[in-house]
Amino acid sequence: MLVDGIGELVTNDGGEGDPLGVRRDAALLIEDGQVAWIGSARDAPAADRRIDAGGAAVLPGFVDSHAHLVFAGDRAAEFAARMAGEPYTGGGIRTTVGATRAASDGELRATVARLRGEAMRQGTTTIEIKSGYGLTVADEARSLRIAAEFTEHTTFLGAHVVPPEYADRPDDYVGLVCGPMLAAAAPYARWIDVFCERGAFDADHARAILACGQAVGLGVRVHANQLGPGPGVQLGVELGAASVDHCTHLSDADIDVLASTGTTWVSGFEPTTVATLLPGAEFSTRSPYPDARRLLDAGATVALATDCNPGSSYTSSMPFCIALAVREMRMTPAEAVWAATAGGAAALRRTDVGRLARGARADLIILDAPSHLHLAYRPGVPLIRQVLHNGVPQCPQ
Ligand SMILES: [Zn+2]
């Protein structure tokens, strides 16, 4: 299949000084779900089928590297209360835990399917899905089993919060997470994650849990430095985490240690520890945004993700996060688009998504716009005209 008539093709394959690797008047050939050829339209080879982009911009599909889609119920009333002035403390997670435990497999599966479809229609072709609202051996295992029906990037987050029944014996809960819960979850999980935060898990507990996950072959990710300064970022880098997520409250030392792991912006896809920023959470909790400029100017690799969850960020929209990153976090549109595509891929240690080059997976989006700039310039507008996933056109809008 040939996609031609591309006014602006974002490849993320441009190298130093041109990270987006933008090409004009381009065409792209897809074979067997992969990009087989990219070049100028006049040199395009013949193909059985053709999609005419009509002068629109074509981008790699978004890579949402942080989402919590397995849950039941919603917390709209908590959101309303927060907007009326109540602070966010993370305590509402327990509300969702109760609803999730009470839900049937079918109800959980239906919610994941609905949100996965919603994300796909907004251009997300790769998504990570965490557990973390079951917090029993059986409920964490089934959350991951259901998540694995929708993505290869499943993350065991048994250490989301200490559930109420373990409130006065957190050491016992850590033992459960590292023992029977990890054993039941690991067959369905690729990653392990910990909410390392005051009121959740401290550095010693987080280190113990992440090390147990690493010992059974899971990659490390950390919820770090969201609600206040803390040890999460340094711990993540120490353990070789693929990503530390939130990064809202960073010290100079946190920035330095993230920058020291290197940047994939100019050097290709080195295994760095990515700083994944989740501005939907700050938006939905009316909190100060992370300082993206400080991270980027120091040379850290930055990704953007939705943090889609029913409490602190109930959006599945990567375009919304791009708009927030540009308007509220002073990222350039190019930096934000890179972070939402190649940055997310780096955060999942993937080299075959988040970019469009020969051999990459044919995951791409055709905008209803001539340029990637419109994703931030036209916030809230449904600009995703068509999504191709593994080279297959998804339901048109
Ligand atoms: Zn999260």
PDB file of C-alpha atoms in Angstrom, residues 100-396:
ATOM      1  CA  THR A 100     -12.416  -2.830  40.670  1.00  0.00           C
ATOM      2  CA  ARG A 101     -12.446  -5.768  43.078  1.00  0.00           C
ATOM      3  CA  ALA A 102     -16.253  -5.863  42.841  1.00  0.00           C
ATOM      4  CA  ALA A 103     -16.311  -5.821  39.020  1.00  0.00           C
ATOM      5  CA  SER A 104     -16.571  -8.863  36.780  1.00  0.00           C
ATOM      6  CA  ASP A 105     -13.898  -9.745  34.218  1.00  0.00           C
ATOM      7  CA  GLY A 106     -16.355  -8.739  31.517  1.00  0.00           C
ATOM      8  CA  GLU A 107     -16.869  -5.299  33.010  1.00  0.00           C
ATOM      9  CA  LEU A 108     -13.130  -4.686  33.307  1.00  0.00           C
ATOM     10  CA  ARG A 109     -12.520  -5.943  29.776  1.00  0.00           C
ATOM     11  CA  ALA A 110     -15.259  -3.680  28.403  1.00  0.00           C
ATOM     12  CA  THR A 111     -13.680  -0.633  30.055  1.00  0.00           C
ATOM     13  CA  VAL A 112     -10.217  -1.402  28.675  1.00  0.00           C
ATOM     14  CA  ALA A 113     -11.695  -1.977  25.204  1.00  0.00           C
ATOM     15  CA  ARG A 114     -13.602   1.295  25.326  1.00  0.00           C
ATOM     16  CA  LEU A 115     -10.568   3.315  26.408  1.00  0.00           C
ATOM     17  CA  ARG A 116      -8.193   1.522  24.011  1.00  0.00           C
ATOM     18  CA  GLY A 117     -10.583   2.347  21.162  1.00  0.00           C
ATOM     19  CA  GLU A 118     -10.858   5.937  22.315  1.00  0.00           C
ATOM     20  CA  ALA A 119      -7.051   6.261  22.367  1.00  0.00           C
ATOM     21  CA  MET A 120      -6.685   4.652  18.939  1.00  0.00           C
ATOM     22  CA  ARG A 121      -9.153   7.098  17.407  1.00  0.00           C
ATOM     23  CA  GLN A 122      -6.940   9.872  18.773  1.00  0.00           C
ATOM     24  CA  GLY A 123      -3.833   8.421  17.158  1.00  0.00           C
ATOM     25  CA  THR A 124      -2.360   6.188  19.869  1.00  0.00           C
ATOM     26  CA  THR A 125      -0.992   3.063  18.174  1.00  0.00           C
ATOM     27  CA  THR A 126       1.120   1.788  21.099  1.00  0.00           C
ATOM     28  CA  ILE A 127      -0.081   1.920  24.694  1.00  0.00           C
ATOM     29  CA  GLU A 128       1.210   0.722  28.034  1.00  0.00           C
ATOM     30  CA  ILE A 129      -1.399  -0.553  30.526  1.00  0.00           C
ATOM     31  CA  LYS A 130      -0.792  -0.963  34.256  1.00  0.00           C
ATOM     32  CA  SER A 131      -2.527  -2.990  36.910  1.00  0.00           C
ATOM     33  CA  GLY A 132      -2.762  -1.435  40.357  1.00  0.00           C
ATOM     34  CA  TYR A 133      -6.457  -1.238  41.238  1.00  0.00           C
ATOM     35  CA  GLY A 134      -6.790  -4.855  42.345  1.00  0.00           C
ATOM     36  CA  LEU A 135      -4.110  -5.112  45.037  1.00  0.00           C
ATOM     37  CA  THR A 136      -4.884  -8.746  45.829  1.00  0.00           C
ATOM     38  CA  VAL A 137      -3.066 -11.674  44.227  1.00  0.00           C
ATOM     39  CA  ALA A 138      -6.107 -12.668  42.181  1.00  0.00           C
ATOM     40  CA  ASP A 139      -7.175  -9.146  41.214  1.00  0.00           C
ATOM     41  CA  GLU A 140      -3.698  -8.045  40.111  1.00  0.00           C
ATOM     42  CA  ALA A 141      -3.255 -11.219  38.050  1.00  0.00           C
ATOM     43  CA  ARG A 142      -6.614 -10.833  36.311  1.00  0.00           C
ATOM     44  CA  SER A 143      -6.012  -7.117  35.686  1.00  0.00           C
ATOM     45  CA  LEU A 144      -2.797  -7.985  33.845  1.00  0.00           C
ATOM     46  CA  ARG A 145      -4.354 -10.936  32.037  1.00  0.00           C
ATOM     47  CA  ILE A 146      -7.048  -8.615  30.685  1.00  0.00           C
ATOM     48  CA  ALA A 147      -4.529  -5.859  29.874  1.00  0.00           C
ATOM     49  CA  ALA A 148      -2.438  -8.369  27.930  1.00  0.00           C
ATOM     50  CA  GLU A 149      -5.390  -8.904  25.583  1.00  0.00           C
ATOM     51  CA  PHE A 150      -4.881  -5.301  24.425  1.00  0.00           C
ATOM     52  CA  THR A 151      -1.141  -4.579  24.567  1.00  0.00           C
ATOM     53  CA  GLU A 152       2.260  -6.209  24.862  1.00  0.00           C
ATOM     54  CA  HIS A 153       3.267  -3.449  27.305  1.00  0.00           C
ATOM     55  CA  THR A 154       1.666  -4.593  30.537  1.00  0.00           C
ATOM     56  CA  THR A 155       2.990  -3.302  33.852  1.00  0.00           C
ATOM     57  CA  PHE A 156       2.565  -4.852  37.285  1.00  0.00           C
ATOM     58  CA  LEU A 157       1.725  -2.051  39.735  1.00  0.00           C
ATOM     59  CA  GLY A 158       0.784  -4.050  42.820  1.00  0.00           C
ATOM     60  CA  ALA A 159       2.678  -1.332  44.712  1.00  0.00           C
ATOM     61  CA  HIS A 160       0.245   1.433  43.771  1.00  0.00           C
ATOM     62  CA  VAL A 161      -0.931   2.078  47.334  1.00  0.00           C
ATOM     63  CA  VAL A 162      -1.052  -0.081  50.456  1.00  0.00           C
ATOM     64  CA  PRO A 163      -4.622  -1.435  50.467  1.00  0.00           C
ATOM     65  CA  PRO A 164      -6.807  -0.728  53.512  1.00  0.00           C
ATOM     66  CA  GLU A 165      -6.559  -4.265  54.914  1.00  0.00           C
ATOM     67  CA  TYR A 166      -2.753  -3.820  55.212  1.00  0.00           C
ATOM     68  CA  ALA A 167      -2.872  -0.193  56.419  1.00  0.00           C
ATOM     69  CA  ASP A 168      -1.059  -0.849  59.699  1.00  0.00           C
ATOM     70  CA  ARG A 169       1.362  -3.494  58.398  1.00  0.00           C
ATOM     71  CA  PRO A 170       2.917  -2.184  55.172  1.00  0.00           C
ATOM     72  CA  ASP A 171       5.933  -4.514  55.485  1.00  0.00           C
ATOM     73  CA  ASP A 172       3.578  -7.472  55.172  1.00  0.00           C
ATOM     74  CA  TYR A 173       2.057  -5.956  52.041  1.00  0.00           C
ATOM     75  CA  VAL A 174       5.501  -5.516  50.482  1.00  0.00           C
ATOM     76  CA  GLY A 175       6.120  -9.194  51.245  1.00  0.00           C
ATOM     77  CA  LEU A 176       2.892 -10.117  49.483  1.00  0.00           C
ATOM     78  CA  VAL A 177       3.779  -7.994  46.437  1.00  0.00           C
ATOM     79  CA  CYS A 178       7.276  -9.502  46.156  1.00  0.00           C
ATOM     80  CA  GLY A 179       6.038 -13.041  46.786  1.00  0.00           C
ATOM     81  CA  PRO A 180       2.725 -14.543  45.687  1.00  0.00           C
ATOM     82  CA  MET A 181       1.429 -11.437  43.896  1.00  0.00           C
ATOM     83  CA  LEU A 182       4.511 -11.085  41.697  1.00  0.00           C
ATOM     84  CA  ALA A 183       4.471 -14.816  40.974  1.00  0.00           C
ATOM     85  CA  ALA A 184       0.842 -14.616  39.815  1.00  0.00           C
ATOM     86  CA  ALA A 185       1.343 -11.370  37.872  1.00  0.00           C
ATOM     87  CA  ALA A 186       4.681 -12.010  36.160  1.00  0.00           C
ATOM     88  CA  PRO A 187       3.361 -14.358  33.429  1.00  0.00           C
ATOM     89  CA  TYR A 188       1.219 -11.488  32.111  1.00  0.00           C
ATOM     90  CA  ALA A 189       3.608  -8.576  32.767  1.00  0.00           C
ATOM     91  CA  ARG A 190       6.539  -7.071  30.910  1.00  0.00           C
ATOM     92  CA  TRP A 191       7.286  -4.275  33.393  1.00  0.00           C
ATOM     93  CA  ILE A 192       7.117  -3.556  37.104  1.00  0.00           C
ATOM     94  CA  ASP A 193       6.294  -0.148  38.581  1.00  0.00           C
ATOM     95  CA  VAL A 194       6.035   1.369  42.076  1.00  0.00           C
ATOM     96  CA  PHE A 195       4.283   4.532  43.281  1.00  0.00           C
ATOM     97  CA  CYS A 196       7.277   5.894  45.207  1.00  0.00           C
ATOM     98  CA  GLU A 197       5.725   8.772  47.103  1.00  0.00           C
ATOM     99  CA  ARG A 198       4.943   9.944  50.611  1.00  0.00           C
ATOM    100  CA  GLY A 199       1.776   8.075  51.602  1.00  0.00           C
ATOM    101  CA  ALA A 200       2.527   5.216  49.195  1.00  0.00           C
ATOM    102  CA  PHE A 201       5.938   3.445  49.149  1.00  0.00           C
ATOM    103  CA  ASP A 202       9.239   4.798  50.489  1.00  0.00           C
ATOM    104  CA  ALA A 203      12.643   4.254  48.881  1.00  0.00           C
ATOM    105  CA  ASP A 204      13.464   1.042  50.758  1.00  0.00           C
ATOM    106  CA  HIS A 205      10.136  -0.598  49.944  1.00  0.00           C
ATOM    107  CA  ALA A 206      10.264   0.610  46.338  1.00  0.00           C
ATOM    108  CA  ARG A 207      13.818  -0.688  45.853  1.00  0.00           C
ATOM    109  CA  ALA A 208      12.903  -4.088  47.305  1.00  0.00           C
ATOM    110  CA  ILE A 209       9.828  -4.450  45.081  1.00  0.00           C
ATOM    111  CA  LEU A 210      11.545  -3.308  41.892  1.00  0.00           C
ATOM    112  CA  ALA A 211      14.502  -5.620  42.546  1.00  0.00           C
ATOM    113  CA  CYS A 212      12.128  -8.593  42.931  1.00  0.00           C
ATOM    114  CA  GLY A 213      10.568  -7.723  39.585  1.00  0.00           C
ATOM    115  CA  GLN A 214      13.957  -7.406  37.914  1.00  0.00           C
ATOM    116  CA  ALA A 215      14.936 -10.792  39.301  1.00  0.00           C
ATOM    117  CA  VAL A 216      12.109 -12.422  37.344  1.00  0.00           C
ATOM    118  CA  GLY A 217      12.914 -10.493  34.169  1.00  0.00           C
ATOM    119  CA  LEU A 218      10.588  -7.497  34.349  1.00  0.00           C
ATOM    120  CA  GLY A 219      11.787  -4.070  33.217  1.00  0.00           C
ATOM    121  CA  VAL A 220      11.610  -1.195  35.691  1.00  0.00           C
ATOM    122  CA  ARG A 221       9.457   1.946  35.638  1.00  0.00           C
ATOM    123  CA  VAL A 222       8.791   4.268  38.597  1.00  0.00           C
ATOM    124  CA  HIS A 223       6.043   6.735  39.567  1.00  0.00           C
ATOM    125  CA  ALA A 224       8.455   9.358  40.884  1.00  0.00           C
ATOM    126  CA  ASN A 225       8.423  12.854  42.371  1.00  0.00           C
ATOM    127  CA  GLN A 226       4.784  13.597  41.556  1.00  0.00           C
ATOM    128  CA  LEU A 227       3.381  15.118  44.735  1.00  0.00           C
ATOM    129  CA  GLY A 228       6.623  16.366  46.238  1.00  0.00           C
ATOM    130  CA  PRO A 229      10.402  15.947  46.209  1.00  0.00           C
ATOM    131  CA  GLY A 230      11.487  12.371  46.842  1.00  0.00           C
ATOM    132  CA  PRO A 231      13.859   9.525  46.084  1.00  0.00           C
ATOM    133  CA  GLY A 232      11.986   8.047  43.083  1.00  0.00           C
ATOM    134  CA  VAL A 233      13.992   9.557  40.245  1.00  0.00           C
ATOM    135  CA  GLN A 234      17.382   8.681  41.733  1.00  0.00           C
ATOM    136  CA  LEU A 235      16.187   5.184  42.559  1.00  0.00           C
ATOM    137  CA  GLY A 236      14.902   4.664  39.033  1.00  0.00           C
ATOM    138  CA  VAL A 237      18.184   5.714  37.454  1.00  0.00           C
ATOM    139  CA  GLU A 238      20.125   3.575  39.941  1.00  0.00           C
ATOM    140  CA  LEU A 239      18.103   0.509  38.878  1.00  0.00           C
ATOM    141  CA  GLY A 240      18.348   1.264  35.154  1.00  0.00           C
ATOM    142  CA  ALA A 241      14.645   2.073  34.800  1.00  0.00           C
ATOM    143  CA  ALA A 242      13.398   2.631  31.260  1.00  0.00           C
ATOM    144  CA  SER A 243      11.411   5.574  32.576  1.00  0.00           C
ATOM    145  CA  VAL A 244      10.691   7.643  35.654  1.00  0.00           C
ATOM    146  CA  ASP A 245       7.232   9.126  35.399  1.00  0.00           C
ATOM    147  CA  HIS A 246       5.678  12.422  36.551  1.00  0.00           C
ATOM    148  CA  CYS A 247       8.939  14.238  37.524  1.00  0.00           C
ATOM    149  CA  THR A 248       6.959  17.212  38.783  1.00  0.00           C
ATOM    150  CA  HIS A 249       9.205  18.047  41.756  1.00  0.00           C
ATOM    151  CA  LEU A 250      12.858  17.661  40.742  1.00  0.00           C
ATOM    152  CA  SER A 251      16.033  18.811  42.494  1.00  0.00           C
ATOM    153  CA  ASP A 252      19.145  19.870  40.587  1.00  0.00           C
ATOM    154  CA  ALA A 253      20.609  16.461  41.448  1.00  0.00           C
ATOM    155  CA  ASP A 254      17.559  14.709  39.947  1.00  0.00           C
ATOM    156  CA  ILE A 255      17.956  16.684  36.727  1.00  0.00           C
ATOM    157  CA  ASP A 256      21.693  15.947  36.608  1.00  0.00           C
ATOM    158  CA  VAL A 257      21.244  12.235  37.091  1.00  0.00           C
ATOM    159  CA  LEU A 258      18.567  12.062  34.382  1.00  0.00           C
ATOM    160  CA  ALA A 259      20.716  14.041  31.960  1.00  0.00           C
ATOM    161  CA  SER A 260      23.693  11.802  32.739  1.00  0.00           C
ATOM    162  CA  THR A 261      21.844   8.799  31.298  1.00  0.00           C
ATOM    163  CA  GLY A 262      22.024  10.514  27.919  1.00  0.00           C
ATOM    164  CA  THR A 263      19.559  11.746  25.373  1.00  0.00           C
ATOM    165  CA  THR A 264      17.960   9.855  22.547  1.00  0.00           C
ATOM    166  CA  TRP A 265      17.089  13.170  20.895  1.00  0.00           C
ATOM    167  CA  VAL A 266      20.382  13.301  19.030  1.00  0.00           C
ATOM    168  CA  SER A 267      22.016   9.948  19.564  1.00  0.00           C
ATOM    169  CA  GLY A 268      19.378   7.547  18.293  1.00  0.00           C
ATOM    170  CA  PHE A 269      17.755   5.023  20.562  1.00  0.00           C
ATOM    171  CA  GLU A 270      20.195   4.457  23.399  1.00  0.00           C
ATOM    172  CA  PRO A 271      18.747   2.781  26.496  1.00  0.00           C
ATOM    173  CA  THR A 272      18.461   5.842  28.707  1.00  0.00           C
ATOM    174  CA  THR A 273      16.187   6.532  31.652  1.00  0.00           C
ATOM    175  CA  VAL A 274      13.468   8.674  30.135  1.00  0.00           C
ATOM    176  CA  ALA A 275      11.692  11.428  32.088  1.00  0.00           C
ATOM    177  CA  THR A 276       8.031  10.861  31.235  1.00  0.00           C
ATOM    178  CA  LEU A 277       5.877  13.908  31.878  1.00  0.00           C
ATOM    179  CA  LEU A 278       2.125  13.504  32.417  1.00  0.00           C
ATOM    180  CA  PRO A 279       0.619  16.983  32.162  1.00  0.00           C
ATOM    181  CA  GLY A 280      -2.932  15.618  32.175  1.00  0.00           C
ATOM    182  CA  ALA A 281      -2.382  14.877  35.872  1.00  0.00           C
ATOM    183  CA  GLU A 282      -1.358  18.430  36.702  1.00  0.00           C
ATOM    184  CA  PHE A 283      -4.252  19.736  34.624  1.00  0.00           C
ATOM    185  CA  SER A 284      -6.778  17.497  36.397  1.00  0.00           C
ATOM    186  CA  THR A 285      -5.417  18.115  39.891  1.00  0.00           C
ATOM    187  CA  ARG A 286      -4.787  21.831  39.277  1.00  0.00           C
ATOM    188  CA  SER A 287      -1.146  21.426  40.254  1.00  0.00           C
ATOM    189  CA  PRO A 288       2.027  23.136  38.998  1.00  0.00           C
ATOM    190  CA  TYR A 289       3.375  21.527  35.815  1.00  0.00           C
ATOM    191  CA  PRO A 290       6.790  19.832  35.640  1.00  0.00           C
ATOM    192  CA  ASP A 291       9.641  21.988  34.394  1.00  0.00           C
ATOM    193  CA  ALA A 292      10.134  20.442  30.979  1.00  0.00           C
ATOM    194  CA  ARG A 293      12.523  23.166  29.830  1.00  0.00           C
ATOM    195  CA  ARG A 294      14.936  22.445  32.644  1.00  0.00           C
ATOM    196  CA  LEU A 295      14.994  18.755  31.681  1.00  0.00           C
ATOM    197  CA  LEU A 296      15.356  19.383  27.969  1.00  0.00           C
ATOM    198  CA  ASP A 297      17.973  22.090  28.355  1.00  0.00           C
ATOM    199  CA  ALA A 298      19.998  19.770  30.611  1.00  0.00           C
ATOM    200  CA  GLY A 299      19.912  17.070  27.935  1.00  0.00           C
ATOM    201  CA  ALA A 300      17.475  14.575  29.440  1.00  0.00           C
ATOM    202  CA  THR A 301      15.199  12.501  27.213  1.00  0.00           C
ATOM    203  CA  VAL A 302      11.578  13.550  27.692  1.00  0.00           C
ATOM    204  CA  ALA A 303       8.419  11.602  26.850  1.00  0.00           C
ATOM    205  CA  LEU A 304       4.789  12.665  27.122  1.00  0.00           C
ATOM    206  CA  ALA A 305       2.022  10.277  28.154  1.00  0.00           C
ATOM    207  CA  THR A 306      -1.588  10.545  29.297  1.00  0.00           C
ATOM    208  CA  ASP A 307      -1.558   8.794  32.718  1.00  0.00           C
ATOM    209  CA  CYS A 308      -5.135   7.884  31.761  1.00  0.00           C
ATOM    210  CA  ASN A 309      -6.850   6.871  35.016  1.00  0.00           C
ATOM    211  CA  PRO A 310     -10.195   7.612  36.685  1.00  0.00           C
ATOM    212  CA  GLY A 311      -8.790   9.759  39.500  1.00  0.00           C
ATOM    213  CA  SER A 312      -6.063  12.189  38.531  1.00  0.00           C
ATOM    214  CA  SER A 313      -6.069  12.287  34.701  1.00  0.00           C
ATOM    215  CA  TYR A 314      -9.092  10.865  32.933  1.00  0.00           C
ATOM    216  CA  THR A 315      -7.952  11.649  29.407  1.00  0.00           C
ATOM    217  CA  SER A 316      -6.807   9.233  26.711  1.00  0.00           C
ATOM    218  CA  SER A 317      -5.818  12.054  24.368  1.00  0.00           C
ATOM    219  CA  MET A 318      -2.184  12.432  23.361  1.00  0.00           C
ATOM    220  CA  PRO A 319      -3.028  15.547  21.256  1.00  0.00           C
ATOM    221  CA  PHE A 320      -4.404  17.147  24.443  1.00  0.00           C
ATOM    222  CA  CYS A 321      -1.133  16.338  26.252  1.00  0.00           C
ATOM    223  CA  ILE A 322       0.872  17.836  23.372  1.00  0.00           C
ATOM    224  CA  ALA A 323      -1.165  21.026  23.573  1.00  0.00           C
ATOM    225  CA  LEU A 324      -0.626  21.221  27.358  1.00  0.00           C
ATOM    226  CA  ALA A 325       3.105  20.588  26.970  1.00  0.00           C
ATOM    227  CA  VAL A 326       3.443  23.430  24.500  1.00  0.00           C
ATOM    228  CA  ARG A 327       1.194  25.952  26.221  1.00  0.00           C
ATOM    229  CA  GLU A 328       1.890  25.181  29.868  1.00  0.00           C
ATOM    230  CA  MET A 329       5.353  23.571  29.891  1.00  0.00           C
ATOM    231  CA  ARG A 330       7.049  25.661  27.207  1.00  0.00           C
ATOM    232  CA  MET A 331       8.026  22.743  25.047  1.00  0.00           C
ATOM    233  CA  THR A 332       8.240  23.632  21.371  1.00  0.00           C
ATOM    234  CA  PRO A 333       5.658  21.905  19.163  1.00  0.00           C
ATOM    235  CA  ALA A 334       8.505  19.846  17.670  1.00  0.00           C
ATOM    236  CA  GLU A 335       9.738  18.768  21.115  1.00  0.00           C
ATOM    237  CA  ALA A 336       6.219  17.843  22.193  1.00  0.00           C
ATOM    238  CA  VAL A 337       5.460  15.805  19.072  1.00  0.00           C
ATOM    239  CA  TRP A 338       8.813  14.014  19.384  1.00  0.00           C
ATOM    240  CA  ALA A 339       8.142  13.309  23.078  1.00  0.00           C
ATOM    241  CA  ALA A 340       4.685  11.866  22.287  1.00  0.00           C
ATOM    242  CA  THR A 341       6.066   9.526  19.622  1.00  0.00           C
ATOM    243  CA  ALA A 342       9.807   8.746  19.737  1.00  0.00           C
ATOM    244  CA  GLY A 343      10.014   9.732  23.405  1.00  0.00           C
ATOM    245  CA  GLY A 344       7.282   7.272  24.347  1.00  0.00           C
ATOM    246  CA  ALA A 345       9.010   4.581  22.298  1.00  0.00           C
ATOM    247  CA  ALA A 346      12.266   5.222  24.180  1.00  0.00           C
ATOM    248  CA  ALA A 347      10.360   4.978  27.458  1.00  0.00           C
ATOM    249  CA  LEU A 348       9.201   1.507  26.381  1.00  0.00           C
ATOM    250  CA  ARG A 349      12.662   0.640  24.951  1.00  0.00           C
ATOM    251  CA  ARG A 350      11.172   0.182  21.494  1.00  0.00           C
ATOM    252  CA  THR A 351      13.042   0.983  18.291  1.00  0.00           C
ATOM    253  CA  ASP A 352      10.351  -0.117  15.826  1.00  0.00           C
ATOM    254  CA  VAL A 353       7.631   2.352  16.798  1.00  0.00           C
ATOM    255  CA  GLY A 354       7.563   6.108  17.329  1.00  0.00           C
ATOM    256  CA  ARG A 355       9.349   6.747  14.048  1.00  0.00           C
ATOM    257  CA  LEU A 356       8.809   6.183  10.368  1.00  0.00           C
ATOM    258  CA  ALA A 357      11.778   4.633   8.629  1.00  0.00           C
ATOM    259  CA  ARG A 358      12.424   1.529   6.579  1.00  0.00           C
ATOM    260  CA  GLY A 359      11.696  -1.512   8.755  1.00  0.00           C
ATOM    261  CA  ALA A 360       9.663   0.370  11.355  1.00  0.00           C
ATOM    262  CA  ARG A 361       6.155  -0.792  12.151  1.00  0.00           C
ATOM    263  CA  ALA A 362       3.650   0.913   9.860  1.00  0.00           C
ATOM    264  CA  ASP A 363       1.894   2.800  12.652  1.00  0.00           C
ATOM    265  CA  LEU A 364       0.993   6.230  11.395  1.00  0.00           C
ATOM    266  CA  ILE A 365      -1.586   8.957  11.600  1.00  0.00           C
ATOM    267  CA  ILE A 366      -2.887  11.253   8.905  1.00  0.00           C
ATOM    268  CA  LEU A 367      -3.920  14.633  10.275  1.00  0.00           C
ATOM    269  CA  ASP A 368      -6.736  16.855   9.134  1.00  0.00           C
ATOM    270  CA  ALA A 369      -4.071  19.560   8.965  1.00  0.00           C
ATOM    271  CA  PRO A 370      -1.039  20.453   6.859  1.00  0.00           C
ATOM    272  CA  SER A 371       1.484  20.412   9.724  1.00  0.00           C
ATOM    273  CA  HIS A 372       2.242  18.836  13.108  1.00  0.00           C
ATOM    274  CA  LEU A 373       2.112  22.390  14.503  1.00  0.00           C
ATOM    275  CA  HIS A 374      -1.685  22.211  14.387  1.00  0.00           C
ATOM    276  CA  LEU A 375      -1.759  19.619  17.195  1.00  0.00           C
ATOM    277  CA  ALA A 376      -0.946  22.408  19.671  1.00  0.00           C
ATOM    278  CA  TYR A 377      -2.217  25.308  17.576  1.00  0.00           C
ATOM    279  CA  ARG A 378      -5.756  23.851  17.355  1.00  0.00           C
ATOM    280  CA  PRO A 379      -6.301  22.379  20.835  1.00  0.00           C
ATOM    281  CA  GLY A 380      -9.393  20.292  21.451  1.00  0.00           C
ATOM    282  CA  VAL A 381     -10.086  19.814  17.743  1.00  0.00           C
ATOM    283  CA  PRO A 382     -10.334  16.233  16.408  1.00  0.00           C
ATOM    284  CA  LEU A 383      -7.443  16.424  13.935  1.00  0.00           C
ATOM    285  CA  ILE A 384      -6.762  12.690  13.548  1.00  0.00           C
ATOM    286  CA  ARG A 385      -8.265  11.875  10.151  1.00  0.00           C
ATOM    287  CA  GLN A 386      -6.987   8.328   9.821  1.00  0.00           C
ATOM    288  CA  VAL A 387      -4.904   5.860  11.812  1.00  0.00           C
ATOM    289  CA  LEU A 388      -2.920   2.969  10.344  1.00  0.00           C
ATOM    290  CA  HIS A 389      -1.845   0.311  12.839  1.00  0.00           C
ATOM    291  CA  ASN A 390       0.508  -2.410  11.572  1.00  0.00           C
ATOM    292  CA  GLY A 391      -0.285  -0.983   8.150  1.00  0.00           C
ATOM    293  CA  VAL A 392      -4.009  -1.618   8.587  1.00  0.00           C
ATOM    294  CA  PRO A 393      -6.403   1.326   8.377  1.00  0.00           C
ATOM    295  CA  GLN A 394      -8.464   1.560  11.561  1.00  0.00           C
ATOM    296  CA  CYS A 395     -12.104   2.628  11.550  1.00  0.00           C
ATOM    297  CA  PRO A 396     -12.202   6.057   9.954  1.00  0.00           C
TER     298      PRO A 396
END
